[in-house]
Short mmCIF file of C-alpha atoms in Angstrom, two decimals:
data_model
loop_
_atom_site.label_atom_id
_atom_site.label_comp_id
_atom_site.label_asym_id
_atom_site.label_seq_id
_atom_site.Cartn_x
_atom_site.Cartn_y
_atom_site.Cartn_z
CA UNK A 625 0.00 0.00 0.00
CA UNK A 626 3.04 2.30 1.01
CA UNK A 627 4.18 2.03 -2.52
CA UNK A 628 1.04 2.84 -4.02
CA UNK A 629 1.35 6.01 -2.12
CA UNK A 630 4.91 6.75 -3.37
CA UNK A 631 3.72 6.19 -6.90
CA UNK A 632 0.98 8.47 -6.41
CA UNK A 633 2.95 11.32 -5.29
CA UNK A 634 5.51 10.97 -7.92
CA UNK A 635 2.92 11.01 -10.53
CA UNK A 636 1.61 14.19 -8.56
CA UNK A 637 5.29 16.14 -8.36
CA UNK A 638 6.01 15.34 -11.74
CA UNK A 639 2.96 16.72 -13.12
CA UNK A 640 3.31 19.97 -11.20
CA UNK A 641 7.18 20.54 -12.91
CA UNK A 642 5.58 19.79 -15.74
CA UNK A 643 3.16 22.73 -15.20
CA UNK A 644 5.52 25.00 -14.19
CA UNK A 645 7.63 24.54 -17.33
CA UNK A 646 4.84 25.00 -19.52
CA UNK A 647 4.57 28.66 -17.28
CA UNK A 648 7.57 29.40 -17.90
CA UNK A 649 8.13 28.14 -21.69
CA UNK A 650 4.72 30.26 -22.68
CA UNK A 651 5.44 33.53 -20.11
CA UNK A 652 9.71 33.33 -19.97
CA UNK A 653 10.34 36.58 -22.10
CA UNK A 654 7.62 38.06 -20.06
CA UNK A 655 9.63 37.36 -16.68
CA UNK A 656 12.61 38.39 -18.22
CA UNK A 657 14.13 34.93 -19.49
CA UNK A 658 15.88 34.86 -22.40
CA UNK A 659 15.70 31.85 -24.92
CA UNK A 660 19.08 30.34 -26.37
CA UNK A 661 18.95 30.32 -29.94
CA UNK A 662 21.07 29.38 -32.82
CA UNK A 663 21.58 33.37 -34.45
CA UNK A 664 22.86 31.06 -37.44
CA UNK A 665 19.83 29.13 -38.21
CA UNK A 666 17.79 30.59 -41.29
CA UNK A 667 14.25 30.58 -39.46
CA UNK A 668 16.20 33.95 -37.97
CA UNK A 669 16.87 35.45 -40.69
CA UNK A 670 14.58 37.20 -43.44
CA UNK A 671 16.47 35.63 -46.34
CA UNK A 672 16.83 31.81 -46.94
CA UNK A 673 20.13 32.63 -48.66
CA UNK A 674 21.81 34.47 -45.85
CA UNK A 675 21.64 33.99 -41.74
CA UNK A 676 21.51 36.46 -38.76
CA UNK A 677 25.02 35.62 -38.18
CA UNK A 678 25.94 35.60 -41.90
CA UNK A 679 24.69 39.67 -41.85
CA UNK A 680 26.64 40.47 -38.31
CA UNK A 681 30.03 41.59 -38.64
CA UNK A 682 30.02 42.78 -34.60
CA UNK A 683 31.59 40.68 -31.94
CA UNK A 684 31.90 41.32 -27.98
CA UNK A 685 35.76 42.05 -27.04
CA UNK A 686 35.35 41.84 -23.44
CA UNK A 687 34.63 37.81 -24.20
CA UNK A 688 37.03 37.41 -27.52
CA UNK A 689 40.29 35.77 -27.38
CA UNK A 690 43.37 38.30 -28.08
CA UNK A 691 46.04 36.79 -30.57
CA UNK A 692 48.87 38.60 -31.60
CA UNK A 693 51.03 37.18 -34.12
CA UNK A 694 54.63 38.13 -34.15
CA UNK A 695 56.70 37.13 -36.50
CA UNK A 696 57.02 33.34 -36.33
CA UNK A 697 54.74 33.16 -33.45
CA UNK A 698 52.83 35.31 -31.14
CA UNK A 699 50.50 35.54 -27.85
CA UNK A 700 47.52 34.61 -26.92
CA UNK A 701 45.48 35.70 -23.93
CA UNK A 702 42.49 33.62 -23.35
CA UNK A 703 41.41 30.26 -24.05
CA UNK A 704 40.40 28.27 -27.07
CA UNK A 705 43.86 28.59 -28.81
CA UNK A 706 47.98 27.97 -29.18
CA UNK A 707 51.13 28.11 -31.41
CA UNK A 708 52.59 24.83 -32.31
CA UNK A 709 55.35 24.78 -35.20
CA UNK A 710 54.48 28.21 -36.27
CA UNK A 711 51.35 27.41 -36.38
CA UNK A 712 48.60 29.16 -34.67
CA UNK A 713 46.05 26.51 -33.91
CA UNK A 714 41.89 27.16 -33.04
CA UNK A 715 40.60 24.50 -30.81
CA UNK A 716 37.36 25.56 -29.75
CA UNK A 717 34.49 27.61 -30.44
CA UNK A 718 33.85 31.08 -29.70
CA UNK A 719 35.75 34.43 -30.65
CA UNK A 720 39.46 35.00 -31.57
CA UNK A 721 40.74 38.81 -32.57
CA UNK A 722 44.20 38.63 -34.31
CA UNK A 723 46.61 41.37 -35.30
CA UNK A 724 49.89 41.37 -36.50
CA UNK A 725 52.39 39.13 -38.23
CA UNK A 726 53.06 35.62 -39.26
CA UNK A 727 56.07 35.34 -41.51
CA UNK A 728 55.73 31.69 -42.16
CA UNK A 729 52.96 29.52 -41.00
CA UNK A 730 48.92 29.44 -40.94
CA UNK A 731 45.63 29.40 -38.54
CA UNK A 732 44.45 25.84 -38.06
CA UNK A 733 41.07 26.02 -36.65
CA UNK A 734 40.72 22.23 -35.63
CA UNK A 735 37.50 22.32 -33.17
CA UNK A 736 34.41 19.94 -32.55
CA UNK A 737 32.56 19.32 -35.79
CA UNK A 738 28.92 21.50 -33.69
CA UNK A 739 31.42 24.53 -33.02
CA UNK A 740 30.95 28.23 -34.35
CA UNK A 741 34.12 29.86 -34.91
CA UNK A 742 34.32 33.87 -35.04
CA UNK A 743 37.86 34.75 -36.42
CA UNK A 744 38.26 38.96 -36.23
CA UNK A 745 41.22 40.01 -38.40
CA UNK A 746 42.46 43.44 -37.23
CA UNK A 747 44.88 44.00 -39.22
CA UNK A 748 47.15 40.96 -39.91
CA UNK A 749 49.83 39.78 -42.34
CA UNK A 750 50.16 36.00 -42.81
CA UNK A 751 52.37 34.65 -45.43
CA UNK A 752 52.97 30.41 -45.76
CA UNK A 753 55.07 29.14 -47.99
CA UNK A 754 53.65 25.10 -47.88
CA UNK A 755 50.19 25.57 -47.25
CA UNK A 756 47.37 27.67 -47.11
CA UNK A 757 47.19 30.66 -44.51
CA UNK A 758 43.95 30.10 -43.27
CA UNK A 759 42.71 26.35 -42.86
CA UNK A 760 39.66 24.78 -41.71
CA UNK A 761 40.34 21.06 -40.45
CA UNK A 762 37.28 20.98 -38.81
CA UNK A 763 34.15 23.13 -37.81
CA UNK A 764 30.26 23.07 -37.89
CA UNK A 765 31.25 26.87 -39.48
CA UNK A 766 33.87 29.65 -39.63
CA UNK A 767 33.03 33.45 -39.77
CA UNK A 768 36.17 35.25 -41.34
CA UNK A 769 35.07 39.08 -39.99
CA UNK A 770 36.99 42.13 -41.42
CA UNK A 771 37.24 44.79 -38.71
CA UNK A 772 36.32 47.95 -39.64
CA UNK A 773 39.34 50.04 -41.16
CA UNK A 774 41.65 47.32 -41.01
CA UNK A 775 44.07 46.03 -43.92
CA UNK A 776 44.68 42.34 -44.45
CA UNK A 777 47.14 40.77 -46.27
CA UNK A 778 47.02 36.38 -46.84
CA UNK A 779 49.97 35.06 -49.22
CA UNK A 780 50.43 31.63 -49.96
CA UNK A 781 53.65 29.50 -52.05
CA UNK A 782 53.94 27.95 -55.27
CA UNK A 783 54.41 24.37 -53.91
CA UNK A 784 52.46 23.14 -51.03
CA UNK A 785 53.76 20.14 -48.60
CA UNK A 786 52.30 16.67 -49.46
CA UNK A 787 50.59 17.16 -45.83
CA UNK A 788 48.33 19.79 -47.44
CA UNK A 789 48.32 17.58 -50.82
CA UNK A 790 47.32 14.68 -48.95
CA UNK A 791 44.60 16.81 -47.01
CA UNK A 792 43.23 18.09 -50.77
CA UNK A 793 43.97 21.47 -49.65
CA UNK A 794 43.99 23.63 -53.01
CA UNK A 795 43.47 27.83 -51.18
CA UNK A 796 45.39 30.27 -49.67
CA UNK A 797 42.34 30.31 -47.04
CA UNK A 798 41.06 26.56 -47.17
CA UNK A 799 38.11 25.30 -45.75
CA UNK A 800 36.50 21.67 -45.48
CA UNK A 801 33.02 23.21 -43.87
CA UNK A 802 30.96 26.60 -44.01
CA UNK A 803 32.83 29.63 -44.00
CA UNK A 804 31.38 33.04 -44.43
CA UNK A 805 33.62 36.07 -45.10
CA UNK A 806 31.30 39.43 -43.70
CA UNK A 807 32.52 43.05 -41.60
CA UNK A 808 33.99 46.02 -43.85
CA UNK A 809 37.49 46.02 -43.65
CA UNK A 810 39.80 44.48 -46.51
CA UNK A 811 41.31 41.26 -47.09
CA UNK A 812 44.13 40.56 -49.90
CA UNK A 813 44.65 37.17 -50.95
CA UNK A 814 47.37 35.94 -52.89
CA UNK A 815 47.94 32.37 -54.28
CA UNK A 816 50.87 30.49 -56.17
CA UNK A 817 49.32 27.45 -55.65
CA UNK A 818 45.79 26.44 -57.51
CA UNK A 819 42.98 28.61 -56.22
CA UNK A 820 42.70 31.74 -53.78
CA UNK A 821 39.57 31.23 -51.78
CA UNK A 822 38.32 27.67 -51.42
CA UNK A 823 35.71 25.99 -49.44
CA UNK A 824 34.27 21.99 -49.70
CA UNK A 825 30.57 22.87 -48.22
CA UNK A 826 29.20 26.95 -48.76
CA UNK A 827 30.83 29.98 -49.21
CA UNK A 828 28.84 33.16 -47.87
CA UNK A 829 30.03 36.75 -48.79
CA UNK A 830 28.36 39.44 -46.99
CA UNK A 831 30.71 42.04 -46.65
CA UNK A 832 34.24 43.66 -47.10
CA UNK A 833 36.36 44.95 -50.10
CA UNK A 834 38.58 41.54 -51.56
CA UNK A 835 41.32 41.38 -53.88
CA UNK A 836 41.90 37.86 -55.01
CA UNK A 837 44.94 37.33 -57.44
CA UNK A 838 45.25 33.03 -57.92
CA UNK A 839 46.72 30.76 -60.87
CA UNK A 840 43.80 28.61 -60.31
CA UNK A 841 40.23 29.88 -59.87
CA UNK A 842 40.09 32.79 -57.99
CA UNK A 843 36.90 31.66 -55.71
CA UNK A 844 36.40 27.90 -56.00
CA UNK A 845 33.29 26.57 -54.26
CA UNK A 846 31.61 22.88 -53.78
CA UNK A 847 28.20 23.78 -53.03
CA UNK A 848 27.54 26.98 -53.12
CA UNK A 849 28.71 31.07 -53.49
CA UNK A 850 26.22 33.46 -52.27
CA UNK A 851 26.93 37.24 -51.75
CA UNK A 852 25.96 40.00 -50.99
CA UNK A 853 27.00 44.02 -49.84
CA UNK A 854 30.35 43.18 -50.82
CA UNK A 855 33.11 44.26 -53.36
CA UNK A 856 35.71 41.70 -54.87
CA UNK A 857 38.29 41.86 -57.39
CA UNK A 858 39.25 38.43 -58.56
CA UNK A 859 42.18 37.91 -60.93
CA UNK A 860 42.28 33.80 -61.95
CA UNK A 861 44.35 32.25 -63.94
CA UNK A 862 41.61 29.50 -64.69
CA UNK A 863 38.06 30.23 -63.59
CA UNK A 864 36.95 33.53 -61.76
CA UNK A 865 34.53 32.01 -59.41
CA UNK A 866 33.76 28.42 -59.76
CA UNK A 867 30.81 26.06 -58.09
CA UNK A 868 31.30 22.15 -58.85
CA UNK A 869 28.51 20.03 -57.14
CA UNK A 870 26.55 18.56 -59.47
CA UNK A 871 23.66 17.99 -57.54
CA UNK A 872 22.58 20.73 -56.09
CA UNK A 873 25.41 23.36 -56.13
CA UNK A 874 24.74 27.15 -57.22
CA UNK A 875 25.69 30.45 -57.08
CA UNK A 876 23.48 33.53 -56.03
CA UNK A 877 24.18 37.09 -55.74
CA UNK A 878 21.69 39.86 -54.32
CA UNK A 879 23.94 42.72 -54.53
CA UNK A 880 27.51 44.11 -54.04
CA UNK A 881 30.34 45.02 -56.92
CA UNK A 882 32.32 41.79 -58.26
CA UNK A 883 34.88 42.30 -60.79
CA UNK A 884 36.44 39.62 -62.71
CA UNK A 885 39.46 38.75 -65.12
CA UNK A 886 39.68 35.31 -66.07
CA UNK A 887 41.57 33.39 -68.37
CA UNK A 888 38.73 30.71 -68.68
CA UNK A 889 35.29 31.44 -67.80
CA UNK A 890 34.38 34.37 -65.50
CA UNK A 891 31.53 32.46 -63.41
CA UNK A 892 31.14 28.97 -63.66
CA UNK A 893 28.92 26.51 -61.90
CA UNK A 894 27.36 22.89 -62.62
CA UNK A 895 24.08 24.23 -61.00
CA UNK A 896 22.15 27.31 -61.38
CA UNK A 897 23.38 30.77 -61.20
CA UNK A 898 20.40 33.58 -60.55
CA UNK A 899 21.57 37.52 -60.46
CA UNK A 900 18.73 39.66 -58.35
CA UNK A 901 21.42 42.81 -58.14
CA UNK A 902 24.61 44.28 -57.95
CA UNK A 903 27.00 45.33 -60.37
CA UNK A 904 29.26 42.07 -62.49
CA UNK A 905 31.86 43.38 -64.74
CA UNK A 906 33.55 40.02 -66.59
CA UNK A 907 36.85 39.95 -68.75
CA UNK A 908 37.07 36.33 -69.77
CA UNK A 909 38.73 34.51 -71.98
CA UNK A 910 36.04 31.94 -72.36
CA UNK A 911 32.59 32.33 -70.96
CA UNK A 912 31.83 35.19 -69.43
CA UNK A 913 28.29 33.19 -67.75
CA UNK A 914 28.32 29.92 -67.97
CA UNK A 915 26.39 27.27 -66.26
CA UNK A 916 25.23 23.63 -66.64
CA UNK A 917 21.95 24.00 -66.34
CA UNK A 918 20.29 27.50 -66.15
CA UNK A 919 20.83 31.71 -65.79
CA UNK A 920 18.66 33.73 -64.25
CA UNK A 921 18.73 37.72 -63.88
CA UNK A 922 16.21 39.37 -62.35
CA UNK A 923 18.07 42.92 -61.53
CA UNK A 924 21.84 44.28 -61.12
CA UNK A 925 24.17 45.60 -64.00
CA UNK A 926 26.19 43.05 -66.11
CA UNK A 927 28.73 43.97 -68.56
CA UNK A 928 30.73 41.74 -70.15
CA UNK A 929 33.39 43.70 -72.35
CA UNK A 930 35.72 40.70 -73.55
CA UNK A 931 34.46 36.90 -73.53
CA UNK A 932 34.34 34.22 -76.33
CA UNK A 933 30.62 33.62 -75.67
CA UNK A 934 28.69 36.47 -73.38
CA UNK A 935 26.33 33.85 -71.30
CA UNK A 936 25.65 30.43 -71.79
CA UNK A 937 23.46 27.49 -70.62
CA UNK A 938 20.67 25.37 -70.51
CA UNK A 939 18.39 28.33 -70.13
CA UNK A 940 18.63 32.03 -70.08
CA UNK A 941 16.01 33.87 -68.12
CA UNK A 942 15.85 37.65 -68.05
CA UNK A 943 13.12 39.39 -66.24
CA UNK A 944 14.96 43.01 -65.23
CA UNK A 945 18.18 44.86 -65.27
CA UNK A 946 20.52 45.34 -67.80
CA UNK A 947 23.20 43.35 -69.74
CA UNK A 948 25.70 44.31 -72.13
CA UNK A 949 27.99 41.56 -74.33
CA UNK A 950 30.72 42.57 -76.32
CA UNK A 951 31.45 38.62 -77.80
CA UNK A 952 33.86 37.45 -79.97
CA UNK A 953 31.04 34.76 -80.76
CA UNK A 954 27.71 34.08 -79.29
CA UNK A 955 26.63 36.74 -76.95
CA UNK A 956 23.96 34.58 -75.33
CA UNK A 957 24.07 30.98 -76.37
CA UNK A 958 20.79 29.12 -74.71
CA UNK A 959 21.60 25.24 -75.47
CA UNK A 960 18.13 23.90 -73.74
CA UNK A 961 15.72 24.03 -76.50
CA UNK A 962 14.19 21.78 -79.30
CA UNK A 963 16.99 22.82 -81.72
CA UNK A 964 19.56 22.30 -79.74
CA UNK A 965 20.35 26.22 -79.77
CA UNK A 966 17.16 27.61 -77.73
CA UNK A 967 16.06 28.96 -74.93
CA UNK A 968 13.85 31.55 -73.00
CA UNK A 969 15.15 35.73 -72.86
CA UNK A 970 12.67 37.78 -70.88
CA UNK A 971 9.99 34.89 -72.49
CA UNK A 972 11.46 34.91 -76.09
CA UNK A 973 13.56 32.70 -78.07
CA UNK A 974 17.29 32.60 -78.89
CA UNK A 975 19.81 31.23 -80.99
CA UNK A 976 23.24 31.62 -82.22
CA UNK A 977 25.02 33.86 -84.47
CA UNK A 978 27.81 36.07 -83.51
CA UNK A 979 27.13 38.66 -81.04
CA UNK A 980 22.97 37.56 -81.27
CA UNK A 981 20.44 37.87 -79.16
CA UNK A 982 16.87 37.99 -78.93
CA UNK A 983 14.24 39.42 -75.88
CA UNK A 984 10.74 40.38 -76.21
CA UNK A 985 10.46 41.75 -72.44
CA UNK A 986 10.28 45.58 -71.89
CA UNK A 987 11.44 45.57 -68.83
CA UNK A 988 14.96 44.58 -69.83
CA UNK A 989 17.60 46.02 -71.40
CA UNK A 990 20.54 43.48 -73.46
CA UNK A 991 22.62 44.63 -75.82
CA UNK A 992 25.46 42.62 -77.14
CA UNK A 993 28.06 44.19 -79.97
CA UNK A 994 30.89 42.17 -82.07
CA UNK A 995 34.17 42.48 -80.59
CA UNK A 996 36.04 42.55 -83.98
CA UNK A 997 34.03 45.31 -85.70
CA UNK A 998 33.38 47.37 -82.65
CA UNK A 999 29.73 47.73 -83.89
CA UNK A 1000 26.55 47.16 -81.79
CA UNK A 1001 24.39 44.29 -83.20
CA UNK A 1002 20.70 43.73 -82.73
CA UNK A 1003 19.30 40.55 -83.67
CA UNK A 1004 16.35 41.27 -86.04
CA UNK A 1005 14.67 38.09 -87.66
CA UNK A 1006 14.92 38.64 -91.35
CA UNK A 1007 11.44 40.29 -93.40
CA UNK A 1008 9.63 39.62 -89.95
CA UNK A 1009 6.01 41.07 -89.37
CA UNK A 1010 6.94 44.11 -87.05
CA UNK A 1011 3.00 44.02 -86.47
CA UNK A 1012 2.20 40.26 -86.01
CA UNK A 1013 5.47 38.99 -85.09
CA UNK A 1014 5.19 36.58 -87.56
CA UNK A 1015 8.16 35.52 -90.09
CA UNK A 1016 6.82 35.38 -93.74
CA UNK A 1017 6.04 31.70 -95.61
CA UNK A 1018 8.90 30.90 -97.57
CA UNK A 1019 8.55 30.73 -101.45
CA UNK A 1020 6.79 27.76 -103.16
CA UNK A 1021 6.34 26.49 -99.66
CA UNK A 1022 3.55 23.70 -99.92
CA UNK A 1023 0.69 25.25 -97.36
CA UNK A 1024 -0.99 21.97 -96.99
CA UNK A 1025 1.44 19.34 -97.30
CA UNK A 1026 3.77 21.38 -95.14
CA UNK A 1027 6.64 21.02 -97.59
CA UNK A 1028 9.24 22.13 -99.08
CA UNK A 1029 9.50 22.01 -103.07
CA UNK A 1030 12.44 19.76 -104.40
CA UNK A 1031 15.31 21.51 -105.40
CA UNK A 1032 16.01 21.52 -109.51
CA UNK A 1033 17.20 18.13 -110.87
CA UNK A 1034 17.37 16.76 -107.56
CA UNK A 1035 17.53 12.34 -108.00
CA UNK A 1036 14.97 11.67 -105.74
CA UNK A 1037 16.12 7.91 -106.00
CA UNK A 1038 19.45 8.18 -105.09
CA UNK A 1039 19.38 10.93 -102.74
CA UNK A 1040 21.93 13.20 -104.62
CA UNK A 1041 22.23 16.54 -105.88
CA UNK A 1042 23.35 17.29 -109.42
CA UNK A 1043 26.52 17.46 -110.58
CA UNK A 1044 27.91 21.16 -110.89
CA UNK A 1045 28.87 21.82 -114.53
#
């Protein structure tokens, strides 16, 4: 009977926690509790391309970790990180402000794979010869912040150690998770050695003024680029920015200013690439736009001054801003449609031809000119109906049959044409 009575009682305290919890979970911000919450997760942020965090470029000092780096190594006051072999290694989450100099070696951040790491360069200078300058072993994701007003400098070698081979690290900053580069400061990044900014999961852009000079691609991203307030000037000697997943990899940018010179193509991605603002200038030696599967540009300023072929994909979709194409060939070369050469412009159909184009929205503007004459071309269907839209029936075409007529002395048993005289 006694334990009857125990059982009761339980039952009777735990249902009066449980109670009070739901109190407190439905009144805590009223009492003055405040909820922990992940500022990186998207449901707190009005985009879905761009978190809380990704926009915040502030950080608390009185909590950060101080590092100053001094030649080749430095000191650290606070927790979290140390210098091993010239090395500055990050092995936990939270904040870590660094200033000064690192003549030879990099930041490792190497912390548990749920950790947030906010790395504040203040002004630093951090040159490795082997490997890249800033590498991410291991993070749940890294948030590179420019202070405001400082200069950065990141220069990497020729010939990296088999270490970073082995590791398949091809950046001077390198990372294997999510890294996003935000504050207002600048950051220049130079790389002997394959690409200049490099990341295996997302790359997020939100802020700061970037030079990137790289004999690979400049920005080389698994699955996916997204910026966004930010400037960058990106020298490649392969690909300006590149995006490689397959799947379900793409590249998105809402505004900013992003420069390019590229000897290959001046975007490239295997997924989709949609423009909704900003300013893109391309020099390219290849494609100035190309992707795998579709374009789409809804706003911004794009001008492409040298390129073999302007844009190119699957589809091109233009519903607002402006575009200008000076092509050595195609300036927009849809390869989606029926023919093999189609695809949609503002709702219209394109083809080939050099410097061509076609649009039928008004809301647009595209103009694309041939680079070796120096004169503006507008792609105008020959004889077309300027009223109706129409093209006109081709001679001796047979209405009802839907026909063509045979061509003179043509052997329609053997299939050949007729001898020339």
């Amino acid at each position: 009977m006694s334990t009857h009575k125990h059982i009761d009682l339980i039952c009777v305290v735990v249902l009066v926690i449980a109670l009070v919890l739901t109190l407190l979970f439905m009144n805590g911000t009223a009492l003055g509790m405040q909820a922990v919450v992940d500022e990186d997760a998207e449901v707190n942020s009005d985009s879905s391309y761009f978190t809380s965090a990704d926009l915040s470029a502030s950080w608390d000092s009185a909590s950060a970790v101080t590092v100053t780096l001094d030649g080749d190594g430095g000191s650290v006051q606070g927790n979290g990180a140390y210098f091993l072999d010239g090395d500055l290694v990050i092995a936990g989450g939270g904040t870590y402000v660094l200033s000064g100099t690192l003549t030879d070696g990099s930041i490792v951040i190497d912390a548990y794979d749920s950790s947030k790491v906010y790395l504040v360069l203040n002004g630093v200078s951090i040159s490795c010869s082997d490997d890249a300058c800033i590498r991410v072993n291991q993070a749940d994701k890294v948030f590179l912040t420019l202070a405001e007003g400082s200069e950065n400098t990141l220069t990497s070698g020729s010939e990296y150690s088999e270490e970073a081979l082995e590791d398949n690290t091809d950046g001077v900053i390198f990372a294997h998770d999510d890294l996003t580069i935000n504050g207002s400061g600048s950051l220049t990044v130079t790389g002997g050695n394959q690409h200049g900014i490099a990341a295996n999961d997302d790359l997020v852009i939100t802020g700061g003024s970037i030079t990137v000079e790289a004999s690979g691609d400049a920005i080389h991203v698994n699955d996916s680029f997204r910026i966004c307030d930010a400037t960058l000037n990106l020298t490649a000697g392969d690909e300006g920015i590149a995006v490689t997943n397959e799947e379900n990899g793409y590249l998105y940018m809402e505004s900013g200013t992003v420069t390019i010179t590229a000897a290959d193509d001046g975007l490239h991605t295997a997924g989709d690439i949609t423009i909704d603002g900003g300013t893109l200038t391309i020099e390219a030696g290849d494609d100035g736009i190309h992707s795998d599967t579709n374009v789409l540009v809804n706003g911004g300023t794009i001008s492409i001054p040298a390129c073999y072929e302007g844009i190119e994909a699957l589809t091109i979709e233009q519903t607002g801003g402006d575009i200008t194409i000076y092509p050595t060939d195609d300036g927009l070369n849809a390869t989606g449609g029926s023919s093999g050469l189609g695809g949609m412009m503002g709702g219209g159909r394109m083809g080939g031809g050099r410097g061509g184009f076609a649009q039928n929205s008004t809301d647009t503007t595209t103009e694309t000119t041939d680079a070796t004459s120096d004169q503006q071309q507008t792609f105008t269907p020959p004889d077309s109906n300027s009223e109706s839209g129409e093209m006109p029936t081709p001679p001796d075409f047979d209405s009802e049959s839907g026909e063509m007529p045979t061509p003179p002395d043509f052997d329609s048993e053997s299939g050949e044409m007729p001898t020339p005289p």
